[in-house]
Backbone as numpy.savetxt, mean C-alpha at the origin, in Angstrom:
# Nx Ny Nz CAx CAy CAz Cx Cy Cz
12.50 -19.86 -9.69 11.72 -19.06 -10.42 10.63 -19.71 -10.90
9.26 -19.07 -10.89 8.00 -19.55 -11.32 8.04 -19.61 -13.04
7.95 -20.87 -13.48 8.00 -20.93 -15.00 6.77 -20.49 -15.46
5.80 -20.29 -14.73 4.34 -19.87 -15.27 4.13 -18.44 -15.12
5.04 -17.72 -14.74 4.94 -16.18 -14.44 4.62 -15.52 -15.81
3.44 -14.86 -15.71 3.04 -14.13 -16.67 1.77 -14.71 -17.48
1.51 -16.14 -17.11 0.62 -16.78 -17.91 -0.83 -16.48 -17.02
-1.84 -16.90 -17.88 -3.26 -16.82 -17.39 -3.81 -18.21 -16.65
-4.08 -18.01 -15.51 -4.86 -19.20 -14.96 -6.28 -18.72 -14.56
-7.17 -19.94 -14.60 -8.61 -19.71 -14.20 -8.61 -20.20 -12.67
-9.63 -19.45 -11.83 -9.71 -19.94 -10.48 -10.73 -20.98 -10.61
-10.72 -21.79 -9.40 -11.74 -22.79 -9.23 -13.21 -21.97 -9.34
-14.04 -22.44 -10.19 -15.22 -21.76 -10.73 -16.43 -22.32 -9.94
-16.77 -21.87 -8.52 -17.88 -22.37 -8.00 -19.32 -21.85 -8.69
-19.11 -20.71 -9.35 -20.20 -20.17 -10.15 -20.85 -21.09 -11.22
-20.00 -21.76 -11.78 -20.61 -22.70 -12.74 -21.56 -23.74 -12.28
-21.43 -24.06 -10.93 -22.41 -24.95 -10.40 -23.38 -24.41 -9.43
-23.17 -22.89 -9.33 -24.11 -22.49 -8.36 -25.25 -21.65 -9.11
-26.38 -22.04 -9.08 -27.53 -21.47 -9.87 -28.18 -20.33 -9.40
-28.07 -20.15 -8.02 -28.42 -18.95 -7.15 -27.48 -18.76 -6.13
-26.39 -18.07 -6.41 -25.47 -17.81 -5.45 -26.01 -16.94 -4.27
-25.73 -17.30 -2.99 -26.23 -16.37 -1.85 -25.39 -15.10 -1.59
-24.23 -15.17 -2.21 -23.33 -14.05 -1.75 -21.91 -14.25 -2.74
-21.27 -13.24 -3.22 -20.16 -13.22 -4.01 -18.96 -13.38 -3.14
-18.12 -14.18 -3.02 -17.02 -14.61 -2.25 -15.69 -14.71 -3.05
-14.69 -13.95 -2.74 -13.32 -14.26 -3.20 -12.38 -13.64 -2.27
-11.73 -14.47 -1.37 -10.77 -14.04 -0.45 -9.62 -13.21 -1.05
-9.13 -12.17 -0.46 -8.03 -11.26 -1.03 -6.77 -12.01 -0.90
-6.82 -13.02 0.03 -5.57 -13.76 0.09 -5.33 -14.57 -1.25
-6.35 -14.97 -1.75 -6.19 -15.82 -3.01 -5.83 -14.80 -4.17
-6.31 -13.58 -4.22 -6.13 -12.78 -5.21 -4.63 -12.24 -4.95
-4.12 -12.02 -3.79 -2.87 -11.45 -3.62 -1.78 -12.49 -3.94
-2.20 -13.96 -3.96 -1.18 -14.91 -4.43 -1.07 -14.85 -5.98
-1.93 -14.55 -6.49 -1.87 -14.37 -7.93 -1.00 -13.19 -8.36
-1.41 -12.04 -7.77 -0.69 -10.71 -7.83 0.77 -10.96 -7.56
1.06 -11.66 -6.49 2.49 -11.83 -5.93 3.28 -12.63 -6.88
2.78 -13.60 -7.68 3.38 -14.51 -8.57 3.36 -13.97 -9.99
2.79 -12.73 -10.12 2.68 -12.07 -11.52 1.78 -12.85 -12.35
0.80 -13.81 -12.06 0.05 -14.54 -12.85 -1.41 -13.95 -13.03
-1.92 -14.06 -14.31 -3.28 -13.68 -14.60 -4.18 -14.67 -14.33
-5.42 -14.17 -13.94 -6.41 -15.30 -13.68 -7.82 -14.57 -13.80
-8.76 -15.40 -14.09 -10.14 -14.97 -14.40 -11.06 -15.96 -13.46
-11.96 -15.20 -12.87 -13.20 -15.97 -11.96 -14.55 -15.53 -12.35
-15.22 -16.49 -12.76 -16.49 -16.04 -13.17 -17.58 -16.19 -11.80
-18.15 -14.95 -11.66 -18.89 -14.81 -10.53 -20.39 -15.06 -10.80
-20.90 -15.03 -11.99 -22.26 -15.19 -12.37 -22.37 -16.66 -12.84
-23.66 -17.17 -12.77 -23.98 -18.46 -13.24 -23.85 -18.52 -14.65
-23.57 -19.69 -15.25 -23.27 -19.81 -16.65 -24.48 -19.51 -17.51
-25.76 -19.59 -17.03 -26.85 -19.20 -17.88 -27.26 -17.56 -17.62
-26.46 -16.95 -17.01 -26.66 -15.53 -16.78 -25.57 -14.63 -17.37
-26.07 -13.44 -17.84 -24.77 -12.50 -18.31 -23.67 -12.48 -17.51
-22.41 -12.46 -18.31 -21.08 -12.56 -17.68 -20.90 -11.51 -16.63
-20.52 -11.87 -15.45 -19.85 -11.01 -14.41 -18.55 -11.75 -13.98
-17.40 -11.19 -14.19 -16.19 -12.01 -13.86 -15.16 -10.98 -13.21
-14.31 -11.70 -12.35 -13.27 -10.81 -11.57 -12.06 -11.18 -12.39
-11.20 -10.19 -12.77 -9.99 -10.41 -13.46 -8.80 -10.10 -12.88
-7.77 -10.79 -13.05 -6.48 -10.37 -12.52 -5.45 -10.24 -13.80
-4.89 -9.20 -13.92 -3.93 -9.12 -15.07 -2.69 -9.58 -14.99
-2.01 -10.24 -16.06 -0.63 -10.94 -15.71 0.32 -9.86 -15.47
1.47 -10.36 -14.72 2.63 -9.55 -14.24 2.12 -8.45 -13.21
1.09 -8.65 -12.42 0.67 -7.91 -11.49 0.37 -6.69 -11.83
-0.35 -6.62 -13.06 -0.77 -5.07 -13.48 -2.04 -4.64 -12.85
-2.74 -5.59 -12.00 -3.86 -4.92 -11.40 -5.00 -5.90 -11.54
-6.23 -5.49 -11.05 -7.40 -6.29 -11.05 -8.59 -5.46 -11.72
-9.74 -6.10 -12.02 -10.67 -5.57 -12.84 -11.98 -6.37 -12.56
-13.05 -5.68 -12.80 -14.56 -6.33 -12.88 -15.01 -6.10 -14.24
-15.35 -7.32 -14.85 -15.94 -7.35 -16.14 -17.53 -7.73 -15.95
-18.48 -6.76 -16.64 -19.92 -6.99 -16.62 -20.41 -6.91 -17.90
-20.96 -8.24 -18.37 -21.64 -7.95 -19.75 -22.62 -7.06 -19.87
-22.54 -6.19 -21.04 -23.69 -5.34 -21.28 -24.59 -5.83 -22.44
-25.87 -6.04 -21.85 -26.82 -6.67 -22.81 -27.88 -5.56 -23.28
-28.51 -6.09 -24.24 -29.43 -4.93 -24.81 -28.80 -3.51 -25.29
-29.44 -2.77 -24.60 -28.97 -1.37 -24.89 -28.17 -0.73 -23.80
-27.83 -1.49 -22.83 -27.23 -1.08 -21.60 -25.75 -0.45 -22.09
-25.21 0.53 -21.47 -23.96 1.12 -21.74 -23.25 1.22 -20.43
-21.89 1.26 -20.53 -21.04 1.39 -19.37 -21.29 2.78 -18.79
-21.66 2.74 -17.55 -21.94 4.02 -16.69 -20.69 4.82 -16.49
-20.82 6.10 -16.24 -19.52 6.76 -15.88 -19.25 6.67 -14.35
-18.02 6.93 -14.06 -17.68 6.66 -12.55 -17.45 8.15 -12.00
-18.10 8.33 -10.75 -17.87 9.72 -10.06 -16.57 9.76 -9.27
-15.83 8.59 -9.42 -14.55 8.58 -8.47 -13.50 8.72 -9.18
-12.47 9.66 -8.97 -11.27 9.96 -9.63 -10.43 8.71 -9.78
-10.46 7.70 -8.74 -9.44 6.67 -8.93 -10.03 5.40 -9.42
-11.35 5.53 -9.96 -12.06 4.26 -10.51 -12.52 4.74 -11.90
-12.06 3.92 -13.08 -12.55 4.11 -14.27 -13.50 2.98 -14.73
-14.42 3.27 -15.45 -15.42 2.48 -16.06 -15.49 2.62 -17.53
-14.86 1.68 -18.46 -14.84 1.86 -19.72 -15.42 0.51 -20.57
-15.58 0.57 -21.66 -16.19 -0.46 -22.50 -15.07 -1.34 -23.14
-15.19 -2.57 -23.17 -14.17 -3.38 -24.01 -15.04 -4.62 -24.67
-14.44 -5.13 -25.68 -15.07 -6.37 -26.52 -14.30 -7.36 -26.13
-14.74 -8.49 -25.79 -14.04 -9.77 -25.42 -14.94 -11.01 -25.71
-14.29 -11.93 -26.72 -15.19 -13.09 -26.84 -16.54 -12.82 -27.65
-16.60 -11.78 -28.22 -17.88 -11.38 -28.89 -18.88 -10.83 -27.83
-18.42 -10.59 -26.77 -19.37 -9.90 -25.71 -18.93 -8.45 -25.66
-19.93 -7.51 -25.26 -19.82 -6.26 -24.93 -19.55 -6.23 -23.36
-18.36 -5.73 -22.88 -18.19 -5.76 -21.48 -18.05 -4.36 -20.96
-18.50 -3.90 -19.74 -18.04 -2.91 -18.93 -16.81 -3.27 -18.17
-15.69 -2.51 -18.06 -14.65 -2.93 -17.21 -14.26 -1.86 -16.23
-14.38 -2.38 -15.11 -14.11 -1.43 -13.91 -12.72 -1.63 -13.47
-11.97 -0.65 -13.44 -10.49 -0.70 -13.00 -10.02 0.66 -12.11
-8.99 0.41 -11.45 -8.52 1.70 -10.67 -7.18 2.26 -11.27
-6.74 3.38 -11.19 -5.63 3.94 -11.48 -4.60 3.99 -10.41
-5.00 3.45 -9.07 -4.09 3.56 -7.94 -3.76 2.23 -7.46
-2.54 1.88 -7.78 -2.20 0.41 -7.50 -2.06 0.11 -5.96
-1.87 1.31 -5.28 -1.55 1.01 -3.68 -2.98 0.85 -3.01
-3.88 1.10 -3.87 -5.49 0.83 -3.21 -6.03 -0.35 -3.67
-5.34 -1.52 -4.25 -6.08 -2.63 -4.61 -6.75 -3.42 -3.69
-6.42 -3.42 -2.40 -6.91 -4.18 -1.38 -8.33 -3.60 -1.22
-8.36 -2.23 -1.00 -9.69 -1.56 -0.96 -10.66 -1.73 -2.10
-10.05 -1.49 -3.27 -10.68 -1.72 -4.63 -11.31 -3.06 -4.74
-10.44 -4.18 -4.16 -11.00 -5.51 -4.35 -12.43 -5.64 -3.59
-12.50 -5.01 -2.26 -13.72 -4.90 -1.63 -14.77 -4.18 -2.36
-14.43 -3.22 -3.04 -15.40 -2.31 -3.82 -16.04 -3.27 -4.94
-15.12 -3.90 -5.50 -15.57 -4.69 -6.97 -16.54 -5.80 -6.23
-16.16 -6.44 -5.25 -17.12 -7.54 -4.74 -18.35 -7.03 -4.35
-18.36 -5.79 -3.76 -19.61 -5.33 -3.31 -20.49 -5.03 -4.37
-19.96 -4.42 -5.62 -20.62 -4.21 -6.76 -21.06 -5.32 -7.31
-20.47 -6.49 -7.56 -20.63 -7.76 -8.21 -21.70 -8.47 -7.30
-21.77 -8.48 -5.92 -22.92 -9.01 -5.08 -24.25 -8.36 -5.52
-24.21 -6.95 -5.65 -25.37 -6.42 -5.99 -26.01 -6.92 -7.43
-25.04 -7.24 -8.18 -25.43 -7.59 -9.72 -25.81 -9.17 -9.58
-24.95 -9.94 -9.15 -25.23 -11.38 -9.22 -26.27 -11.73 -8.14
-26.29 -11.38 -7.07 -27.18 -11.78 -6.02 -28.57 -11.01 -6.05
-28.42 -9.74 -6.29 -29.65 -8.78 -6.14 -30.49 -8.62 -7.54
-29.53 -9.03 -8.53 -30.19 -8.89 -9.97 -30.15 -7.26 -10.47
-29.35 -6.59 -9.81 -29.06 -5.07 -10.24 -28.41 -5.09 -11.45
-28.53 -3.93 -12.31 -27.66 -3.59 -13.43 -26.43 -2.93 -12.88
-25.34 -2.92 -13.76 -24.05 -2.35 -13.18 -24.27 -0.84 -12.76
-25.05 -0.11 -13.35 -25.15 1.30 -13.07 -25.77 1.48 -11.54
-26.89 0.95 -11.47 -27.45 1.02 -9.99 -26.43 0.18 -9.07
-25.99 -0.88 -9.40 -25.12 -1.45 -8.29 -23.93 -0.64 -7.93
-23.25 -0.07 -8.86 -22.14 0.77 -8.64 -22.68 1.94 -7.77
-23.67 2.66 -8.46 -24.04 3.75 -7.55 -24.51 3.71 -6.23
-25.24 2.47 -6.05 -25.67 2.14 -4.59 -24.39 1.82 -3.67
-23.44 1.27 -4.18 -22.38 0.79 -3.50 -21.66 2.04 -3.02
-21.30 2.92 -3.96 -20.43 4.15 -3.76 -21.29 4.97 -2.54
-22.56 5.07 -2.74 -23.48 5.98 -1.71 -23.36 5.13 -0.43
-23.47 3.70 -0.46 -23.41 3.08 0.64 -22.24 3.16 1.44
-20.97 3.42 0.81 -19.74 3.63 1.43 -19.40 5.03 1.75
-20.23 6.01 1.24 -19.85 7.35 1.46 -19.96 7.71 2.86
-20.97 7.01 3.49 -21.11 7.45 5.01 -19.88 6.97 5.80
-19.13 6.09 5.29 -18.06 5.56 6.08 -16.91 6.31 5.63
-16.70 7.08 4.50 -15.56 7.57 4.01 -14.94 8.72 4.86
-15.86 9.29 5.57 -15.45 10.36 6.47 -14.82 9.83 7.73
-14.94 8.58 7.92 -14.59 8.03 9.31 -13.31 7.36 9.14
-12.03 7.50 9.81 -10.94 6.88 9.66 -11.06 5.37 9.94
-10.44 4.67 8.97 -10.19 3.30 8.90 -8.78 2.89 9.45
-8.38 3.24 10.75 -7.12 2.89 11.24 -6.23 3.83 10.39
-5.09 3.41 10.35 -3.97 4.02 9.72 -4.13 3.91 8.02
-4.04 4.92 7.62 -3.94 5.08 5.94 -3.03 4.11 5.51
-3.29 3.92 4.08 -2.32 2.97 3.26 -0.95 3.47 3.22
-0.76 4.78 3.07 0.55 5.42 3.11 1.16 5.24 4.44
0.61 5.36 5.49 1.12 5.26 6.80 1.44 3.64 7.23
0.66 2.98 6.64 0.90 1.36 7.06 2.08 0.99 6.32
2.32 1.35 5.03 3.48 1.20 4.27 4.73 1.96 5.10
4.43 3.02 5.45 5.59 3.88 6.18 5.89 2.93 7.36
4.94 2.57 8.12 5.28 1.78 9.31 6.14 0.60 9.03
5.62 -0.20 8.06 6.40 -1.36 7.72 7.98 -0.93 7.56
8.07 -0.01 6.81 9.52 0.43 6.52 10.33 0.97 7.79
9.54 1.82 8.67 10.34 2.21 9.95 10.57 1.01 10.75
9.70 0.08 10.94 10.14 -1.02 11.72 11.23 -1.90 11.25
11.30 -1.90 9.91 12.44 -2.73 9.24 13.74 -1.90 9.55
13.76 -0.66 9.49 14.92 0.07 9.80 15.17 -0.02 11.42
14.08 0.16 12.11 14.47 -0.14 13.64 14.90 -1.44 13.96
14.39 -2.74 13.30 15.11 -3.90 13.54 16.45 -4.01 13.11
16.95 -3.33 12.07 18.27 -3.25 11.58 19.26 -2.62 12.68
18.59 -1.33 13.22 19.19 -0.75 14.07 19.58 -1.35 15.44
18.50 -2.16 15.68 18.73 -2.72 17.09 19.69 -4.05 16.87
19.78 -4.57 15.57 20.76 -5.67 15.53 22.18 -5.05 15.49
22.42 -3.70 15.37 23.68 -3.03 15.55 23.94 -2.79 16.94
23.14 -1.84 17.61 23.29 -1.15 18.84 22.25 -1.72 19.93
21.54 -2.83 19.79 20.60 -3.24 20.88 19.41 -2.44 20.87
18.41 -3.14 21.44 17.03 -2.83 21.44 16.90 -1.45 22.27
17.52 -1.22 23.30 17.15 -0.10 24.24 17.72 1.25 23.45
18.94 1.17 22.76 19.57 2.24 22.08 18.70 2.37 20.89
18.18 1.26 20.14 17.40 1.62 18.98 16.28 2.40 19.32
15.48 1.83 20.27 14.22 2.78 20.60 14.56 4.13 20.79
15.69 4.42 21.50 15.97 5.78 21.64 16.08 6.73 20.38
16.50 5.96 19.35 16.89 6.60 18.11 15.37 6.82 17.17
14.40 6.06 17.61 13.18 5.85 16.67 12.37 7.28 17.54
12.58 8.42 16.84 11.91 9.64 17.47 10.67 10.07 16.90
10.45 9.57 15.74 9.21 10.00 14.96 7.99 9.88 15.52
7.61 8.77 16.19 6.36 8.73 17.10 6.34 9.53 18.05
7.36 10.25 18.49 7.32 11.40 19.66 7.10 12.64 19.14
6.87 12.93 17.74 6.60 14.10 17.16 7.76 14.78 16.64
9.04 14.14 16.58 10.10 14.98 16.13 9.77 15.01 14.64
10.68 15.97 13.84 10.71 16.19 12.49 11.02 14.99 11.68
12.08 14.17 12.04 12.49 12.92 11.29 12.36 11.82 12.12
12.47 10.69 11.31 11.99 9.47 11.92 13.03 8.78 13.03
14.33 8.95 12.55 15.26 8.54 13.34 16.52 9.51 13.71
16.84 9.47 14.95 17.96 10.38 15.35 19.16 9.46 15.66
19.88 8.99 14.73 21.14 8.19 14.82 22.26 8.95 15.51
23.35 8.25 15.83 24.31 8.74 16.81 25.15 10.01 15.88
25.19 9.83 14.66 25.89 10.91 13.63 25.04 11.50 12.80
23.91 11.22 12.57 22.92 11.87 11.55 21.43 11.56 11.85
20.71 12.29 11.26 19.11 11.80 11.25 18.88 11.22 9.89
17.74 10.64 10.14 17.26 9.65 8.81 15.73 9.86 8.81
15.30 10.08 7.56 13.94 10.22 7.29 13.69 8.86 6.30
12.61 8.07 6.53 12.34 6.74 5.93 11.00 6.72 5.39
11.06 6.58 3.98 9.84 6.64 3.24 9.74 5.29 2.35
8.45 4.76 2.28 8.29 3.36 1.77 7.10 3.53 0.73
7.30 2.79 -0.36 6.26 2.91 -1.38 6.02 1.70 -2.02
4.89 1.35 -2.66 4.67 0.17 -3.28 4.48 0.32 -4.82
5.03 1.52 -5.19 5.00 1.88 -6.54 6.16 1.35 -7.26
6.32 1.39 -8.75 7.39 0.80 -9.40 8.57 1.84 -9.34
8.31 3.29 -9.27 9.25 4.26 -9.09 9.34 4.72 -7.75
10.45 5.21 -7.25 10.70 5.76 -5.95 9.97 7.00 -5.75
8.71 7.11 -5.70 7.98 8.47 -5.65 7.47 8.48 -4.14
7.74 9.43 -3.49 7.20 9.68 -1.93 6.56 11.04 -1.83
5.67 11.04 -0.81 5.09 12.11 -0.42 5.69 12.78 0.89
6.11 14.12 0.52 6.87 14.80 1.77 5.83 15.81 2.38
5.80 15.60 3.66 4.78 16.34 4.37 5.52 17.71 5.11
5.40 18.82 4.62 5.76 19.91 5.29 7.15 20.45 4.88
7.60 21.54 5.03 8.96 22.24 4.68 9.98 21.65 5.56
9.77 21.11 6.69 10.72 20.87 7.54 11.22 19.42 7.44
10.40 18.40 6.82 10.76 17.01 6.66 12.05 16.69 6.12
12.46 17.63 4.98 13.72 17.42 4.51 14.66 18.37 4.81
14.51 19.11 5.98 15.50 20.16 6.36 16.45 19.58 7.42
17.82 19.78 7.35 18.71 19.25 8.22 18.75 20.11 9.41
18.95 19.49 10.66 19.09 20.11 11.92 20.40 20.77 11.77
20.76 21.87 12.43 21.96 22.40 12.48 23.05 21.42 13.05
24.03 21.16 12.33 25.09 20.37 12.72 24.78 18.82 12.69
23.81 18.51 12.11 23.37 17.02 11.87 23.04 16.74 10.53
23.86 16.17 9.65 23.38 15.68 8.18 22.08 14.81 8.23
21.18 15.19 7.31 20.05 14.35 7.12 20.13 13.26 6.09
19.80 12.23 6.41 19.70 11.16 5.19 18.28 10.61 4.82
18.10 10.28 3.63 16.82 9.91 3.13 16.79 8.50 2.62
16.07 7.62 3.23 15.98 6.21 2.76 14.67 5.96 2.09
14.80 5.48 0.89 13.58 5.10 0.04 13.65 3.64 -0.02
12.37 3.11 0.35 12.01 1.56 0.50 10.96 1.25 -0.44
11.18 0.10 -1.25 10.21 -0.14 -2.17 9.68 -1.37 -1.79
8.37 -1.66 -1.58 7.73 -2.85 -1.42 6.91 -3.53 -2.52
6.73 -4.72 -2.59 5.92 -5.39 -3.49 5.06 -6.42 -3.02
3.96 -6.77 -3.66 3.03 -7.95 -3.07 3.87 -9.16 -2.88
3.62 -9.73 -1.63 4.43 -10.91 -1.42 3.82 -12.11 -1.34
2.49 -12.15 -1.58 1.83 -13.45 -1.53 1.96 -14.31 -0.34
1.98 -15.48 -0.29 2.01 -16.19 0.80 3.33 -16.14 1.53
4.30 -15.78 0.81 5.72 -15.51 1.47 5.78 -14.21 2.19
4.93 -13.34 1.88 5.19 -11.93 2.43 4.79 -11.72 3.82
5.02 -10.50 4.20 4.78 -10.15 5.87 3.65 -9.19 5.88
2.63 -9.51 6.67 1.68 -8.41 7.13 2.21 -7.34 7.98
1.56 -6.33 8.22 1.99 -5.42 9.03 1.99 -5.88 10.55
1.14 -6.78 10.93 1.00 -7.37 12.12 2.06 -8.39 12.37
2.55 -9.10 11.38 3.60 -9.89 11.53 4.93 -9.05 11.79
5.15 -7.78 11.25 6.25 -6.96 11.47 6.17 -6.51 13.02
4.93 -6.18 13.32 4.87 -5.60 14.63 5.21 -6.44 15.71
4.66 -7.92 15.57 4.87 -8.87 16.46 6.43 -9.33 16.53
6.92 -9.27 15.37 8.34 -9.62 15.43 9.42 -8.76 16.10
9.08 -7.36 15.91 9.91 -6.40 16.59 9.51 -6.23 18.10
8.31 -6.36 18.41 7.81 -6.44 19.77 8.62 -7.72 20.56
8.33 -8.74 19.98 8.99 -10.15 20.57 10.52 -10.00 20.79
11.25 -9.25 19.81 12.45 -9.32 19.65 13.01 -8.33 20.95
12.35 -7.10 21.04 12.34 -6.05 22.04 12.23 -6.72 23.52
11.13 -7.36 23.53 10.67 -7.90 24.83 11.73 -9.12 25.39
12.27 -9.74 24.34 13.30 -10.78 24.73 14.59 -10.12 25.27
14.95 -8.96 24.78 15.94 -8.18 25.52 15.61 -7.75 26.96
14.50 -7.21 26.94 13.92 -6.63 28.24 12.45 -6.32 28.19
11.68 -7.02 29.10 10.35 -7.02 29.05 9.74 -5.44 29.16
10.51 -4.65 29.62 10.08 -3.17 29.68 10.28 -2.50 28.27
11.25 -3.10 27.61 11.37 -2.40 26.16 10.19 -2.81 25.48
9.75 -4.05 25.52 8.34 -4.44 24.93 7.37 -3.43 25.19
7.39 -3.16 26.39 6.05 -2.14 26.84 6.44 -0.98 26.27
7.63 -0.39 26.25 7.95 0.84 25.73 7.60 0.83 24.15
7.97 -0.14 23.46 7.55 -0.23 21.98 6.13 -0.10 21.92
5.33 -0.78 22.60 3.81 -0.66 22.74 3.57 0.66 22.70
3.99 1.59 23.53 3.61 3.00 23.48 4.08 3.69 22.41
5.17 3.42 21.79 5.64 4.21 20.45 4.45 3.62 19.27
4.22 2.52 19.33 3.18 1.96 18.27 1.89 2.64 18.55
1.38 2.69 19.64 -0.07 3.43 20.05 0.23 4.99 19.53
1.35 5.47 19.55 1.79 6.84 19.40 1.48 7.01 17.81
1.89 6.05 17.02 1.72 6.25 15.65 0.39 5.79 14.95
-0.63 5.33 15.88 -1.95 4.88 15.59 -2.16 3.49 15.36
-1.05 2.43 15.56 -1.38 1.28 15.20 -2.21 0.58 16.26
-3.17 -0.27 15.76 -4.12 -0.82 16.30 -4.28 -2.35 15.84
-4.10 -3.27 16.61 -3.96 -4.77 16.35 -5.37 -5.13 15.96
-6.45 -4.61 16.07 -7.71 -4.99 15.61 -8.06 -4.53 14.26
-7.16 -3.71 13.81 -7.37 -3.36 12.31 -7.37 -4.45 11.27
-8.14 -4.51 10.26 -8.09 -5.47 9.18 -6.65 -5.35 8.58
-5.99 -6.51 8.60 -4.52 -6.55 8.18 -4.35 -8.01 7.45
-4.47 -8.07 5.98 -4.33 -9.28 5.23 -3.55 -9.07 4.08
-2.87 -7.74 4.10 -1.93 -7.55 2.87 -0.70 -8.00 3.27
0.02 -8.48 2.30 1.42 -9.19 2.69 2.37 -8.52 1.49
3.49 -8.14 2.21 4.51 -7.33 1.38 5.88 -8.19 1.53
6.71 -7.70 0.61 8.10 -8.12 0.53 8.97 -7.16 -0.05
10.11 -6.87 0.25 10.94 -5.92 -0.47 11.17 -6.12 -1.84
11.04 -5.02 -2.59 11.25 -5.23 -4.03 12.82 -5.30 -4.36
13.63 -4.42 -3.61 15.14 -4.31 -3.77 15.64 -3.77 -2.33
17.07 -3.40 -2.42 17.68 -2.74 -1.37 17.26 -1.38 -1.36
17.03 -0.80 -0.12 16.76 0.75 0.02 17.68 1.54 -0.64
17.28 2.73 -1.21 18.17 3.67 -1.63 18.48 4.76 -0.33
19.82 4.93 -0.10 20.14 5.87 0.70 20.78 7.05 0.23
20.19 8.23 0.25 20.91 9.60 -0.12 20.89 10.51 0.86
21.89 11.65 0.86 21.66 12.74 1.39 20.56 13.67 1.11
19.88 14.16 2.04 18.70 14.89 1.76 19.14 16.36 0.86
20.50 16.70 1.20 20.89 17.86 0.29 21.31 17.54 -1.13
21.23 16.18 -1.58 21.52 15.82 -2.84 20.32 15.47 -3.65
19.14 15.67 -3.06 17.89 15.34 -3.72 16.96 16.60 -3.97
15.87 16.46 -4.82 14.90 17.57 -4.90 14.15 17.60 -3.72
14.01 18.79 -3.03 13.29 19.15 -2.02 12.89 20.53 -1.88
11.88 20.88 -1.01 11.49 22.14 -0.55 11.79 22.56 0.79
12.28 23.54 1.10 12.64 24.05 2.52 12.12 25.39 2.55
12.06 25.83 3.82 11.79 27.30 4.07 12.70 28.23 3.53
13.89 27.85 3.40 14.86 28.78 2.73 14.69 28.97 1.29
13.91 28.06 0.69 13.44 27.95 -0.85 12.52 29.17 -1.10
11.76 29.59 -0.08 10.55 30.30 -0.26 10.96 32.02 -0.12
10.46 32.80 -1.01 10.70 34.11 -0.78 10.40 34.60 0.76
11.17 35.72 1.11 11.03 36.20 2.55 9.49 36.60 2.83
9.14 35.90 4.03 7.81 36.44 4.70 6.84 35.36 4.09
7.13 34.32 2.99 6.05 33.52 2.44 5.75 32.28 3.60
6.74 32.01 4.45 6.37 30.87 5.16 5.25 31.06 6.16
5.17 32.52 6.73 4.17 32.82 7.68 2.81 32.61 6.96
2.79 32.88 5.60 1.46 32.95 4.83 0.99 31.69 4.36
1.93 30.50 4.41 1.59 29.28 3.66 1.18 28.37 4.87
0.12 27.82 5.00 -0.33 26.93 5.93 0.19 25.58 5.93
-0.13 24.82 4.56 0.48 23.62 4.45 1.18 23.24 3.25
2.22 22.42 3.26 2.90 21.96 2.18 3.16 20.58 2.11
2.43 20.04 1.16 2.85 18.50 0.76 3.08 18.30 -0.68
4.04 17.64 -0.97 4.54 17.32 -2.34 5.09 16.08 -2.58
5.21 15.43 -3.80 5.58 14.27 -4.16 7.00 14.49 -4.86
8.08 13.51 -4.36 9.31 13.56 -5.02 9.59 12.32 -5.54
10.27 12.29 -6.61 10.87 11.14 -7.30 12.25 10.92 -7.18
12.85 10.00 -6.46 14.19 9.98 -6.37 14.89 8.67 -7.07
14.08 8.10 -7.99 14.50 7.15 -8.80 15.77 7.31 -9.46
16.74 6.48 -9.35 18.04 6.65 -10.11 18.99 7.62 -9.32
18.63 8.21 -8.37 19.59 8.86 -7.62 20.67 8.23 -6.91
21.79 8.69 -6.53 22.82 7.97 -5.70 23.24 8.86 -4.80
24.05 8.31 -3.61 24.57 9.16 -2.49 26.14 9.68 -3.05
26.43 9.53 -4.19 27.58 10.09 -4.72 28.78 9.45 -3.66
28.72 8.34 -3.38 29.86 7.86 -2.62 30.09 8.08 -1.15
29.05 8.81 -0.54 29.15 9.32 0.85 28.69 8.07 1.74
29.54 7.67 2.79 29.20 6.56 3.55 27.97 6.94 4.39
26.84 6.20 4.30 25.52 6.32 5.01 25.82 5.87 6.57
24.85 6.60 7.35 25.18 6.39 8.82 24.45 4.87 9.38
23.98 4.17 8.46 23.52 2.88 8.74 23.36 2.11 7.45
23.86 0.82 7.73 23.76 -0.17 6.36 22.50 -0.66 6.22
21.86 -0.37 5.19 20.37 -0.92 5.02 20.35 -1.83 3.66
21.53 -2.34 3.34 21.63 -3.19 2.15 20.73 -4.46 2.53
20.14 -5.05 1.56 19.30 -6.26 1.53 18.43 -6.16 2.75
17.76 -5.26 3.09 16.95 -4.88 4.24 15.70 -5.90 4.19
15.49 -6.74 5.27 14.10 -7.47 5.20 13.29 -6.89 5.84
11.89 -7.34 5.82 10.83 -6.93 6.84 10.88 -7.78 7.93
10.86 -7.26 9.13 11.08 -8.00 10.31 10.10 -9.19 10.29
């Protein structure tokens, strides 16, 4: 166990010796190292003779923030983004604007946003309000264009590959690939021999998962449906990227049969995996997955709606919290205890 967990450390401070930095740089891998170890850290981005601009990592992995000193009559601007908050704090006799996010699963993208804002302040000499406004507007043209898989889907694929690898360890890769039916458009992720299995993965403290549609937690006639809740946390240097997991399962499948590796490639393409996507987030399991029968958890199905309502409702998405639920002793169709990422 790291004896320094929860302490505050300082990053190496290039800004102290850089009078006119050409760009603001702070690799995500460095930030993730501190997040994964639960250590707080502070990195000054501005020169020592300039108003303070610093990148902050809260202890215990509570998140990241940008601190910008407010000089003269400057005030903290308001944020037009629901996931980004800008408030004012006092620290060391300085008035600071603090930029934070309420979405822990978006820390990687928020990190890029903070550096883009800081670069406009430190390098271009802009005030926080203008730097933040230009960054948001500069990114707005890109927001409508897909950046590969969404964060939710990337975490979900991590979990499905972990379950796929565990299944293959039991029945072999050819049979395991037969069970992974989610990529082919089936309602549930896995069709095991005796049951169906829906897999959801989250990076939140609680087991909160988004359910898409009325059929995702509906049992097929004659087949029990089980729900697997996986929780991941930042893994730092010892964690696994999604690319690591993809390579591990593909190598394992191809080792059994080269054709199986090609078949797995097709399934990965079907779910939108692209090896060229940015991929520097490292994850590790927080604990063993929770496995419960879908009938024993909060859910919405077509049978729960009044007669005729299904034909008039186009889309149903909702978030369910299964924290603390149990399977009531029913034997699951697959042992997922101590499930590692591939």
